[in-house]
């Protein structure tokens, strides 16, 4: 043993007990570096790089619980305030006028004034060269208010419609932030981390960041699933100041010690509402827990639900919230929205007629399921259109090929699921068609946001709305009214109709005739169970109580269900006048009339 010292306090114990106690103490001391896979200076023995406290947690032996004193994290101070106000800053009246005209709402403390010109932000020369090279003349509404806040080092929550320039709003401050930090050393992780929900959005962000690479020398990489890991690992080993990643692939690399987040001081959560909808919240929280607490966080979202609010309160400190347009849902006012109310079987013919007559330029068609995407693509091709498809079952190579074909204009029609609804930036998309209306109005806003992108681009969107989408009618009308669009009268009639079109009464779970008759006689098998609404009786009791009703009177009020909007509702059988003494006793309850009444009003009445 390295050092054996007799224990005087236990000298009355047997010798083998004292020997075991001393052996255990020496073994714990000598094997500590082996258990942690570190040398005594806290460096990894294999990669010769310093390891953070969180990374050491994954390599600790389960025999011993680590404490905070094992590895004391030492964060180097960094600079994050680079903002210099303009010399001719506008007064409060001019600022309020600008915000009201552009529908900008700002909440927080010590809020910088918006800069309506690029020169007011005092950007470095390389930033101005890139902005002028892209043909931009003035900043958008979200950029004019977000740039001064981000350059000041403050945490930020930005809520704006799609296509408003949010990507450039955080890429420009990120580039300036990297230029003011110390150079990366071997084994260091990124300085800027940008999280995105989908691989398409991550690749789009990477293309925007690549515009600054030639003038600044800032290296970047994109991490996402569905692609080979080795090229991404090599980029991380060479060192990248900016990393754009999806939460799943990034957590995979962090768990395998491919990279670390000890140098991250600028964090961006793009499309935060979409990431939470996709179930990435546990992974996001795990990633943020690995980053130093004094980081700068910028969160971007198109909506402001409760889940996003809780995430902002948990990880942002004294943040400033910017809202452009409506707080709940922001649709682009430059997009003309046309709603076509039709039946399900009419949509394919209406789509073909629309493509032949009205649609010119690049067209993006959204469909609900992957199977329907392939079926509709084949149907459109049979009509003579060169359509391509994209959905989640496509490989990364196929998805890249499809996007390149659509961007280059070699294929003018792209049929896709919601995988292309968020963050996909394709130039000159003239039309968006919602073949299947989405399950939520948030997805509808993101779908139509693929057109009308840019300061000088307009677009048009079509949506096929069926009676099955009746629950979304009122919220869709609110979006149309907010953006000053024309509301289809059929949509209003569908939104405020008294019932929802159903497929009729539901029978028992088995399809055989005997079980159906048994369920019918027992009062089960119908929608809403055995109790009839608003009566307090089940169906068998209702048959007995209505034995005095006239069959002729009930049959005379059966509605015509061939037309969807019936203005003559059938009267309920239980309010019919009783029979006279001359009536025949066998004229009892009419089940056909009762089913018509029930199918008309539904279980809510």
Coordinates of C-alpha atoms in Angstrom, one line a residue:
X1 CA 0.0 0.0 0.0
X2 CA 1.0 3.6 -0.7
X3 CA 0.9 4.7 3.0
X4 CA -0.2 2.6 5.9
X5 CA -1.0 4.4 9.1
X6 CA -2.3 2.5 12.1
X7 CA -5.7 3.8 13.4
X8 CA -5.3 4.4 17.1
X9 CA -9.0 5.1 17.7
X10 CA -9.9 1.6 16.8
X11 CA -6.9 -0.2 18.3
X12 CA -9.2 -2.5 20.3
X13 CA -10.8 -3.9 17.1
X14 CA -9.5 -7.2 15.6
X15 CA -6.6 -6.9 13.3
X16 CA -8.5 -8.1 10.2
X17 CA -11.1 -5.4 10.7
X18 CA -8.5 -2.6 11.0
X19 CA -6.7 -4.0 7.9
X20 CA -9.9 -4.0 5.8
X21 CA -10.7 -0.4 6.8
X22 CA -7.2 0.8 5.9
X23 CA -7.3 -1.1 2.6
X24 CA -10.6 0.4 1.6
X25 CA -9.4 4.0 2.3
X26 CA -6.2 3.5 0.3
X27 CA -8.1 1.9 -2.6
X28 CA -10.5 4.7 -2.8
X29 CA -7.7 7.3 -2.9
X30 CA -5.6 5.4 -5.4
X31 CA -8.4 4.5 -7.8
X32 CA -10.1 7.8 -7.9
X33 CA -8.4 8.9 -11.1
X34 CA -9.2 5.5 -12.7
X35 CA -12.9 5.7 -11.7
X36 CA -13.2 9.2 -13.2
X37 CA -11.0 8.4 -16.2
X38 CA -9.1 11.7 -15.4
X39 CA -5.7 12.5 -14.2
X40 CA -5.2 14.6 -11.0
X41 CA -5.4 17.9 -12.9
X42 CA -9.0 17.2 -14.1
X43 CA -8.0 16.4 -17.8
X44 CA -9.3 13.4 -19.7
X45 CA -6.6 10.8 -20.1
X46 CA -7.7 9.8 -23.7
X47 CA -8.5 13.1 -25.4
X48 CA -6.2 15.3 -23.2
X49 CA -8.9 18.0 -22.9
X50 CA -10.5 19.5 -19.8
X51 CA -13.8 17.9 -18.9
X52 CA -16.8 19.8 -17.6
X53 CA -18.6 18.7 -14.4
X54 CA -21.6 17.5 -16.4
X55 CA -19.5 15.3 -18.7
X56 CA -17.7 13.8 -15.7
X57 CA -21.1 12.8 -14.3
X58 CA -21.5 10.4 -17.2
X59 CA -18.2 8.7 -16.5
X60 CA -18.4 8.4 -12.7
X61 CA -18.6 5.0 -11.2
X62 CA -22.0 4.2 -9.8
X63 CA -20.3 3.2 -6.6
X64 CA -19.8 6.8 -5.6
X65 CA -22.1 9.9 -6.0
X66 CA -20.1 12.9 -7.2
X67 CA -20.3 16.2 -5.4
X68 CA -19.9 19.8 -6.6
X69 CA -16.4 20.0 -5.2
X70 CA -15.1 17.2 -7.4
X71 CA -14.6 19.5 -10.4
X72 CA -15.1 23.1 -9.8
X73 CA -16.3 24.7 -13.0
X74 CA -14.3 27.8 -13.9
X75 CA -15.9 30.0 -16.5
X76 CA -13.8 32.6 -18.2
X77 CA -15.4 36.0 -18.3
X78 CA -16.7 37.1 -21.7
X79 CA -18.1 40.2 -23.4
X80 CA -21.6 40.4 -24.8
X81 CA -22.5 44.1 -24.9
X82 CA -21.3 45.6 -28.2
X83 CA -24.1 48.1 -28.9
X84 CA -23.3 51.7 -29.5
X85 CA -26.4 53.9 -29.8
X86 CA -26.8 56.1 -32.9
X87 CA -25.8 59.7 -32.5
X88 CA -29.0 61.1 -33.9
X89 CA -31.3 58.8 -31.9
X90 CA -35.1 59.5 -32.3
X91 CA -37.1 60.9 -29.5
X92 CA -39.8 59.1 -27.6
X93 CA -42.6 60.4 -29.8
X94 CA -40.9 59.2 -33.0
X95 CA -40.2 55.8 -31.4
X96 CA -43.8 55.3 -30.4
X97 CA -45.0 56.4 -33.9
X98 CA -42.7 53.9 -35.6
X99 CA -43.8 51.0 -33.3
X100 CA -47.4 51.8 -33.8
X101 CA -47.1 52.0 -37.6
X102 CA -45.3 48.6 -37.7
X103 CA -47.4 47.0 -35.0
X104 CA -44.4 46.4 -32.7
X105 CA -45.2 45.7 -29.0
X106 CA -42.2 45.6 -26.6
X107 CA -42.3 44.7 -22.9
X108 CA -39.3 44.8 -20.5
X109 CA -37.0 47.2 -18.8
X110 CA -34.3 49.5 -20.3
X111 CA -35.4 48.8 -23.9
X112 CA -33.2 50.2 -26.6
X113 CA -34.9 52.3 -29.3
X114 CA -35.4 50.6 -32.8
X115 CA -33.0 51.5 -35.5
X116 CA -34.8 52.1 -38.9
X117 CA -31.5 52.1 -40.9
X118 CA -28.6 49.7 -41.1
X119 CA -26.1 52.4 -40.3
X120 CA -27.8 53.2 -37.0
X121 CA -26.7 49.9 -35.6
X122 CA -23.0 50.7 -36.0
X123 CA -22.3 47.2 -37.5
X124 CA -18.7 46.3 -38.6
X125 CA -17.8 46.7 -42.2
X126 CA -18.0 43.0 -43.0
X127 CA -21.7 42.9 -41.8
X128 CA -22.6 45.9 -43.9
X129 CA -20.9 44.3 -47.0
X130 CA -23.0 41.2 -46.6
X131 CA -26.2 43.1 -46.1
X132 CA -25.7 45.3 -49.1
X133 CA -24.6 42.2 -51.2
X134 CA -28.0 40.6 -50.4
X135 CA -29.8 43.6 -51.8
X136 CA -31.3 44.7 -48.5
X137 CA -32.1 48.4 -48.1
X138 CA -33.8 48.7 -44.8
X139 CA -34.3 46.3 -41.8
X140 CA -37.6 44.7 -41.3
X141 CA -39.8 45.4 -38.2
X142 CA -38.4 42.6 -36.1
X143 CA -34.8 43.3 -37.2
X144 CA -35.0 47.0 -36.3
X145 CA -36.0 46.3 -32.7
X146 CA -34.2 43.0 -32.2
X147 CA -30.7 44.1 -33.3
X148 CA -30.2 46.7 -30.6
X149 CA -31.4 44.3 -27.9
X150 CA -29.3 41.4 -29.1
X151 CA -26.2 43.6 -29.5
X152 CA -26.7 44.8 -25.9
X153 CA -26.3 41.3 -24.5
X154 CA -29.9 41.1 -23.3
X155 CA -32.0 38.0 -23.4
X156 CA -34.8 38.2 -26.0
X157 CA -38.1 36.6 -26.9
X158 CA -39.2 37.4 -30.4
X159 CA -42.7 36.7 -31.7
X160 CA -43.4 37.5 -35.3
X161 CA -45.0 36.1 -38.4
X162 CA -43.1 33.7 -40.7
X163 CA -41.0 35.3 -43.4
X164 CA -40.3 38.4 -41.4
X165 CA -36.5 38.1 -41.3
X166 CA -36.0 36.4 -38.0
X167 CA -33.0 34.3 -39.1
X168 CA -31.0 37.4 -40.0
X169 CA -32.1 39.0 -36.8
X170 CA -30.0 36.6 -34.7
X171 CA -27.3 35.6 -37.2
X172 CA -25.9 39.1 -37.5
X173 CA -25.5 39.6 -33.6
X174 CA -24.1 36.1 -33.4
X175 CA -21.4 36.9 -35.9
X176 CA -20.4 40.1 -34.0
X177 CA -20.5 38.1 -30.7
X178 CA -18.1 35.5 -32.0
X179 CA -15.6 38.1 -33.3
X180 CA -15.3 39.5 -29.7
X181 CA -14.5 36.2 -28.0
X182 CA -11.3 34.4 -27.5
X183 CA -10.2 32.0 -30.3
X184 CA -11.1 28.4 -30.0
X185 CA -8.5 26.0 -28.7
X186 CA -8.2 22.3 -29.3
X187 CA -11.1 20.4 -27.7
X188 CA -13.3 23.5 -27.3
X189 CA -16.9 23.4 -28.2
X190 CA -18.9 26.1 -30.1
X191 CA -19.4 29.7 -29.0
X192 CA -22.8 30.0 -30.7
X193 CA -25.4 27.3 -30.5
X194 CA -28.6 27.5 -32.6
X195 CA -31.3 24.8 -32.0
X196 CA -33.9 24.2 -34.7
X197 CA -36.8 21.6 -34.8
X198 CA -36.2 20.2 -38.3
X199 CA -33.3 19.4 -40.6
X200 CA -34.7 21.6 -43.3
X201 CA -34.8 24.6 -41.1
X202 CA -31.3 23.8 -39.8
X203 CA -29.9 23.7 -43.3
X204 CA -31.6 27.0 -44.1
X205 CA -30.0 28.7 -41.1
X206 CA -26.6 27.3 -42.2
X207 CA -27.0 28.8 -45.7
X208 CA -27.6 32.2 -44.1
X209 CA -24.6 31.8 -41.8
X210 CA -22.4 30.8 -44.7
X211 CA -22.8 34.3 -46.2
X212 CA -20.5 35.7 -43.4
X213 CA -17.8 32.9 -43.6
X214 CA -15.8 34.4 -46.5
X215 CA -15.3 37.8 -44.8
X216 CA -15.0 36.7 -41.1
X217 CA -13.5 33.2 -41.3
X218 CA -16.1 32.0 -38.8
X219 CA -16.5 28.2 -39.1
X220 CA -19.9 26.6 -38.8
X221 CA -21.5 23.2 -39.1
X222 CA -25.0 21.7 -39.1
X223 CA -25.9 18.7 -37.0
X224 CA -29.1 16.8 -37.8
X225 CA -30.3 13.2 -37.9
X226 CA -30.7 11.2 -41.1
X227 CA -27.2 12.0 -42.3
X228 CA -23.8 10.4 -41.7
X229 CA -22.2 11.2 -38.4
X230 CA -18.5 11.1 -39.3
X231 CA -18.5 14.3 -41.4
X232 CA -20.3 16.1 -38.6
X233 CA -17.8 14.7 -36.0
X234 CA -14.8 15.8 -38.1
X235 CA -16.2 19.3 -38.3
X236 CA -16.6 19.4 -34.5
X237 CA -13.0 18.1 -34.0
X238 CA -11.6 20.8 -36.3
X239 CA -13.5 23.4 -34.2
X240 CA -16.6 25.4 -35.2
X241 CA -17.6 28.7 -33.7
X242 CA -21.3 28.3 -34.8
X243 CA -23.2 25.1 -34.5
X244 CA -26.7 24.7 -35.9
X245 CA -28.3 21.5 -34.6
X246 CA -31.5 19.6 -34.0
X247 CA -31.9 18.6 -30.3
X248 CA -31.8 14.8 -31.0
X249 CA -28.5 14.7 -32.9
X250 CA -26.8 17.2 -30.5
X251 CA -27.8 15.2 -27.5
X252 CA -26.4 12.1 -29.1
X253 CA -23.0 13.7 -29.6
X254 CA -23.0 15.2 -26.1
X255 CA -23.7 11.8 -24.5
X256 CA -20.8 10.3 -26.4
X257 CA -18.4 13.1 -25.5
X258 CA -18.0 14.1 -29.1
X259 CA -18.3 17.8 -28.2
X260 CA -19.0 20.0 -25.2
X261 CA -20.9 23.2 -24.5
X262 CA -18.5 24.8 -22.0
X263 CA -17.7 27.7 -24.4
X264 CA -21.3 28.4 -25.5
X265 CA -22.2 32.0 -24.6
X266 CA -24.8 32.7 -27.2
X267 CA -27.8 30.4 -27.4
X268 CA -30.7 30.6 -30.0
X269 CA -33.9 28.7 -29.9
X270 CA -35.6 29.0 -33.3
X271 CA -39.2 27.9 -33.7
X272 CA -39.5 27.2 -30.0
X273 CA -43.2 26.5 -30.2
X274 CA -42.7 23.9 -33.0
X275 CA -39.9 22.2 -31.0
X276 CA -42.2 21.9 -28.0
X277 CA -45.0 20.5 -30.2
X278 CA -42.7 17.9 -31.5
X279 CA -41.8 16.7 -27.9
X280 CA -38.3 18.2 -27.7
X281 CA -38.8 19.9 -24.4
X282 CA -36.9 17.3 -22.3
X283 CA -34.0 17.3 -24.7
X284 CA -33.9 21.1 -24.8
X285 CA -33.8 21.3 -21.0
X286 CA -31.0 18.8 -20.9
X287 CA -29.0 20.8 -23.4
X288 CA -29.5 24.1 -21.6
X289 CA -28.4 22.5 -18.3
X290 CA -25.0 21.9 -19.8
X291 CA -24.4 25.5 -20.7
X292 CA -23.0 28.2 -18.4
X293 CA -25.6 30.1 -16.5
X294 CA -24.5 33.6 -17.7
X295 CA -25.2 32.9 -21.4
X296 CA -27.2 35.1 -23.6
X297 CA -30.5 33.4 -24.9
X298 CA -32.6 34.4 -27.8
X299 CA -35.9 32.6 -28.2
X300 CA -38.0 32.9 -31.4
X301 CA -41.5 31.7 -32.0
X302 CA -44.5 32.4 -34.2
X303 CA -47.0 31.9 -31.3
X304 CA -46.9 32.5 -27.5
X305 CA -48.5 29.5 -25.9
X306 CA -48.2 28.6 -22.2
X307 CA -45.5 26.0 -22.8
X308 CA -43.2 28.6 -24.5
X309 CA -43.9 31.1 -21.7
X310 CA -42.8 28.5 -19.0
X311 CA -39.7 27.7 -21.0
X312 CA -38.8 31.4 -21.3
X313 CA -39.3 32.1 -17.6
X314 CA -37.1 29.0 -16.7
X315 CA -34.1 29.9 -18.8
X316 CA -34.2 33.6 -19.7
X317 CA -33.1 36.3 -17.3
X318 CA -34.7 39.8 -17.4
X319 CA -35.6 39.2 -21.0
X320 CA -37.3 41.7 -23.4
X321 CA -40.2 40.5 -25.4
X322 CA -40.9 41.7 -28.9
X323 CA -44.2 41.1 -30.6
X324 CA -44.9 42.1 -34.2
X325 CA -48.6 41.8 -35.1
X326 CA -51.0 39.7 -33.1
X327 CA -49.9 38.1 -29.9
X328 CA -51.7 34.8 -30.4
X329 CA -51.3 34.2 -34.2
X330 CA -49.5 36.3 -36.8
X331 CA -50.4 35.7 -40.4
X332 CA -48.6 37.6 -43.2
X333 CA -50.8 40.4 -44.5
X334 CA -49.1 40.3 -47.9
X335 CA -50.6 36.9 -48.6
X336 CA -54.0 36.7 -50.3
X337 CA -55.9 33.9 -48.7
X338 CA -58.7 32.1 -50.6
X339 CA -60.8 29.4 -48.9
X340 CA -62.8 26.9 -50.9
X341 CA -65.5 25.0 -49.1
X342 CA -66.1 21.6 -50.7
X343 CA -66.5 17.9 -50.1
X344 CA -63.7 15.5 -49.6
X345 CA -64.2 13.7 -53.0
X346 CA -64.1 17.1 -54.8
X347 CA -60.7 18.2 -53.8
X348 CA -58.6 16.3 -56.3
X349 CA -60.6 17.7 -59.3
X350 CA -60.5 21.2 -57.9
X351 CA -56.7 20.9 -57.4
X352 CA -56.3 19.9 -61.0
X353 CA -58.5 22.8 -62.2
X354 CA -56.6 25.2 -60.0
X355 CA -53.2 24.1 -61.3
X356 CA -54.3 24.4 -64.9
X357 CA -56.2 27.8 -64.7
X358 CA -54.8 30.0 -62.0
X359 CA -51.5 28.9 -60.6
X360 CA -48.3 30.2 -62.2
X361 CA -44.8 29.9 -60.7
X362 CA -43.6 27.7 -57.9
X363 CA -46.4 26.0 -56.0
X364 CA -46.3 24.2 -52.7
X365 CA -49.1 21.7 -51.9
X366 CA -49.6 20.5 -48.3
X367 CA -51.1 17.1 -47.6
X368 CA -51.9 15.5 -44.3
X369 CA -50.3 12.0 -44.5
X370 CA -47.2 10.5 -46.2
X371 CA -49.3 7.9 -48.1
X372 CA -51.6 10.6 -49.5
X373 CA -48.5 12.6 -50.6
X374 CA -47.4 9.7 -52.9
X375 CA -50.9 9.1 -54.2
X376 CA -51.6 12.7 -55.0
X377 CA -48.2 13.1 -56.7
X378 CA -48.9 10.2 -59.0
X379 CA -52.4 11.7 -59.8
X380 CA -50.9 15.1 -60.6
X381 CA -48.3 13.6 -62.8
X382 CA -51.0 11.7 -64.7
X383 CA -52.6 15.1 -65.5
X384 CA -49.4 16.3 -67.1
X385 CA -47.7 18.3 -64.3
X386 CA -44.1 17.7 -63.2
X387 CA -44.6 17.3 -59.5
X388 CA -42.2 16.0 -56.9
X389 CA -42.9 14.9 -53.3
X390 CA -41.2 15.2 -49.9
X391 CA -42.2 13.6 -46.5
X392 CA -40.6 12.1 -43.5
X393 CA -39.9 8.6 -45.0
X394 CA -37.6 10.1 -47.6
X395 CA -33.9 9.7 -47.0
X396 CA -31.7 12.8 -46.5
X397 CA -30.2 12.4 -50.0
X398 CA -33.7 12.3 -51.5
X399 CA -34.9 15.3 -49.5
X400 CA -31.9 17.4 -50.6
X401 CA -32.4 16.4 -54.2
X402 CA -36.1 17.3 -54.1
X403 CA -35.4 20.7 -52.5
X404 CA -32.6 21.5 -55.0
X405 CA -35.0 20.6 -57.9
X406 CA -37.7 22.9 -56.4
X407 CA -35.3 25.7 -55.7
X408 CA -33.7 25.7 -59.1
X409 CA -37.1 25.7 -60.8
X410 CA -36.7 22.4 -62.7
X411 CA -39.8 21.2 -60.8
X412 CA -42.5 23.8 -60.2
X413 CA -44.8 21.8 -58.0
X414 CA -43.8 20.3 -54.6
X415 CA -46.3 18.1 -52.7
X416 CA -45.2 17.6 -49.1
X417 CA -46.4 17.0 -45.5
X418 CA -45.8 19.4 -42.7
X419 CA -42.1 18.6 -42.8
X420 CA -41.9 21.6 -45.2
X421 CA -44.2 23.9 -43.3
X422 CA -41.7 25.5 -41.0
X423 CA -38.5 27.3 -41.7
X424 CA -38.3 26.3 -45.4
X425 CA -37.2 29.4 -47.3
X426 CA -37.5 28.9 -51.1
X427 CA -37.4 32.0 -53.4
X428 CA -40.3 32.9 -55.6
X429 CA -43.0 30.5 -54.1
X430 CA -46.0 32.1 -55.7
X431 CA -48.7 29.8 -54.3
X432 CA -49.4 27.6 -51.4
X433 CA -52.3 25.1 -51.5
X434 CA -53.6 23.4 -48.4
X435 CA -55.1 20.3 -50.0
X436 CA -55.8 19.0 -46.5
X437 CA -56.5 21.6 -43.9
X438 CA -54.2 21.2 -40.9
X439 CA -55.3 20.2 -37.4
X440 CA -54.5 23.6 -35.9
X441 CA -54.5 27.2 -37.1
X442 CA -50.9 27.6 -36.0
X443 CA -49.9 25.0 -38.7
X444 CA -52.0 26.9 -41.2
X445 CA -50.2 30.1 -40.6
X446 CA -46.8 28.4 -41.0
X447 CA -47.9 26.7 -44.2
X448 CA -49.0 29.8 -45.9
X449 CA -45.9 31.6 -44.6
X450 CA -43.8 29.7 -47.2
X451 CA -45.0 32.3 -49.8
X452 CA -44.9 36.1 -49.5
X453 CA -41.4 36.0 -48.0
X454 CA -39.2 39.0 -48.3
X455 CA -39.9 42.7 -48.2
X456 CA -41.1 43.0 -51.8
X457 CA -42.8 39.7 -52.4
X458 CA -46.5 38.9 -52.4
X459 CA -48.2 35.5 -52.5
X460 CA -51.5 33.7 -52.6
X461 CA -52.8 30.7 -50.7
X462 CA -55.7 28.3 -51.3
X463 CA -57.3 26.0 -48.8
X464 CA -59.8 23.3 -49.4
X465 CA -62.1 23.3 -46.3
X466 CA -64.5 20.4 -45.8
X467 CA -67.3 19.8 -43.2
X468 CA -64.9 17.5 -41.4
X469 CA -62.8 20.7 -40.5
X470 CA -65.8 22.5 -38.9
X471 CA -64.1 22.8 -35.6
X472 CA -61.4 25.0 -37.1
X473 CA -63.8 27.3 -38.9
X474 CA -64.1 30.0 -36.3
X475 CA -60.4 30.3 -35.7
X476 CA -59.8 30.4 -39.4
X477 CA -62.4 33.3 -39.8
X478 CA -60.5 35.2 -37.0
X479 CA -57.2 34.9 -39.0
X480 CA -58.9 36.1 -42.2
X481 CA -60.5 39.0 -40.5
X482 CA -57.3 40.0 -38.8
X483 CA -55.5 40.2 -42.1
X484 CA -58.4 42.0 -43.9
X485 CA -59.2 39.0 -46.1
X486 CA -62.6 38.2 -47.7
X487 CA -64.4 35.6 -45.8
X488 CA -66.3 33.0 -47.8
X489 CA -70.1 33.0 -46.9
X490 CA -70.1 29.2 -46.9
X491 CA -67.3 29.2 -44.4
X492 CA -69.3 31.5 -42.1
X493 CA -72.4 29.3 -42.5
X494 CA -70.3 26.2 -41.7
X495 CA -68.8 27.9 -38.6
X496 CA -72.1 28.9 -37.0
X497 CA -74.2 26.0 -38.1
X498 CA -76.0 24.2 -35.2
X499 CA -74.5 20.7 -35.8
X500 CA -71.6 18.9 -37.2
X501 CA -71.9 16.5 -40.0
X502 CA -71.4 12.9 -38.8
X503 CA -71.3 9.5 -40.4
X504 CA -74.6 8.5 -38.7
X505 CA -75.3 6.2 -35.7
X506 CA -72.5 4.0 -34.6
X507 CA -73.3 0.3 -34.0
X508 CA -71.6 -2.2 -31.8
X509 CA -67.9 -3.1 -32.1
X510 CA -68.7 -6.4 -33.9
X511 CA -70.1 -6.3 -37.4
X512 CA -72.2 -9.4 -37.3
X513 CA -76.0 -9.0 -37.6
X514 CA -76.8 -10.7 -34.3
X515 CA -74.6 -8.4 -32.1
X516 CA -76.0 -5.3 -33.9
X517 CA -79.6 -6.3 -33.2
X518 CA -78.7 -7.1 -29.6
X519 CA -77.0 -3.7 -29.1
X520 CA -79.9 -2.0 -30.7
X521 CA -82.5 -3.6 -28.6
X522 CA -80.6 -2.9 -25.4
X523 CA -80.3 0.8 -26.2
X524 CA -76.5 0.6 -26.8
X525 CA -74.5 1.0 -30.0
X526 CA -75.7 4.6 -30.6
X527 CA -73.6 7.7 -30.2
X528 CA -73.8 9.0 -26.6
X529 CA -74.5 5.7 -25.0
X530 CA -77.8 4.2 -23.8
X531 CA -79.3 7.5 -22.4
X532 CA -81.2 9.7 -24.8
X533 CA -80.2 13.4 -24.4
X534 CA -82.4 15.8 -22.5
X535 CA -85.0 13.2 -21.5
X536 CA -83.5 11.1 -18.7
X537 CA -84.6 7.9 -20.2
X538 CA -82.8 5.2 -22.0
X539 CA -83.9 4.1 -25.4
X540 CA -86.0 1.1 -24.2
X541 CA -87.9 3.4 -21.7
X542 CA -88.3 6.0 -24.4
X543 CA -90.0 3.5 -26.6
X544 CA -92.6 2.8 -23.9
X545 CA -93.1 6.5 -23.0
X546 CA -93.7 7.5 -26.6
X547 CA -96.3 4.8 -27.3
X548 CA -99.0 7.5 -27.5
X549 CA -97.4 9.4 -30.4
X550 CA -98.9 9.5 -33.8
X551 CA -96.9 7.7 -36.5
X552 CA -98.3 9.9 -39.2
X553 CA -97.5 13.1 -37.5
X554 CA -93.9 12.1 -36.9
X555 CA -93.3 10.9 -40.4
X556 CA -94.6 14.1 -41.8
X557 CA -91.6 16.0 -40.5
X558 CA -88.7 13.9 -41.6
X559 CA -85.9 16.1 -42.9
X560 CA -84.3 15.8 -46.3
X561 CA -80.7 15.0 -45.6
X562 CA -79.6 15.2 -49.2
X563 CA -78.9 18.9 -48.6
X564 CA -76.3 19.7 -45.9
X565 CA -77.9 22.9 -44.6
X566 CA -81.5 21.9 -43.6
X567 CA -83.5 25.0 -42.5
X568 CA -86.5 22.8 -41.4
X569 CA -85.4 20.9 -38.3
X570 CA -87.6 17.9 -37.4
X571 CA -89.6 18.4 -34.1
X572 CA -88.6 16.0 -31.3
X573 CA -91.0 13.0 -31.1
X574 CA -91.6 13.6 -27.4
X575 CA -93.4 16.9 -27.9
X576 CA -96.0 15.6 -30.4
X577 CA -99.7 15.7 -29.3
X578 CA -101.0 12.5 -27.8
X579 CA -103.3 10.2 -29.7
X580 CA -107.1 10.4 -29.5
X581 CA -109.3 7.6 -28.3
X582 CA -110.0 6.6 -31.9
X583 CA -106.4 6.0 -32.6
X584 CA -105.1 2.5 -33.0
X585 CA -103.0 1.1 -30.1
X586 CA -100.4 -0.4 -32.5
X587 CA -99.3 3.0 -33.7
X588 CA -96.3 3.5 -31.3
X589 CA -92.9 5.1 -31.5
X590 CA -91.4 5.5 -34.9
X591 CA -87.7 4.6 -34.8
X592 CA -86.9 6.2 -38.2
X593 CA -88.2 9.6 -37.2
X594 CA -86.3 9.4 -33.9
X595 CA -83.0 8.6 -35.7
X596 CA -83.6 11.6 -38.0
X597 CA -84.1 13.9 -35.1
X598 CA -81.0 12.6 -33.3
X599 CA -78.8 12.7 -36.4
X600 CA -79.9 16.3 -37.0
X601 CA -79.3 17.8 -33.5
X602 CA -76.5 15.5 -32.3
X603 CA -75.8 14.6 -28.6
X604 CA -75.3 18.2 -27.4
X605 CA -79.0 19.1 -27.5

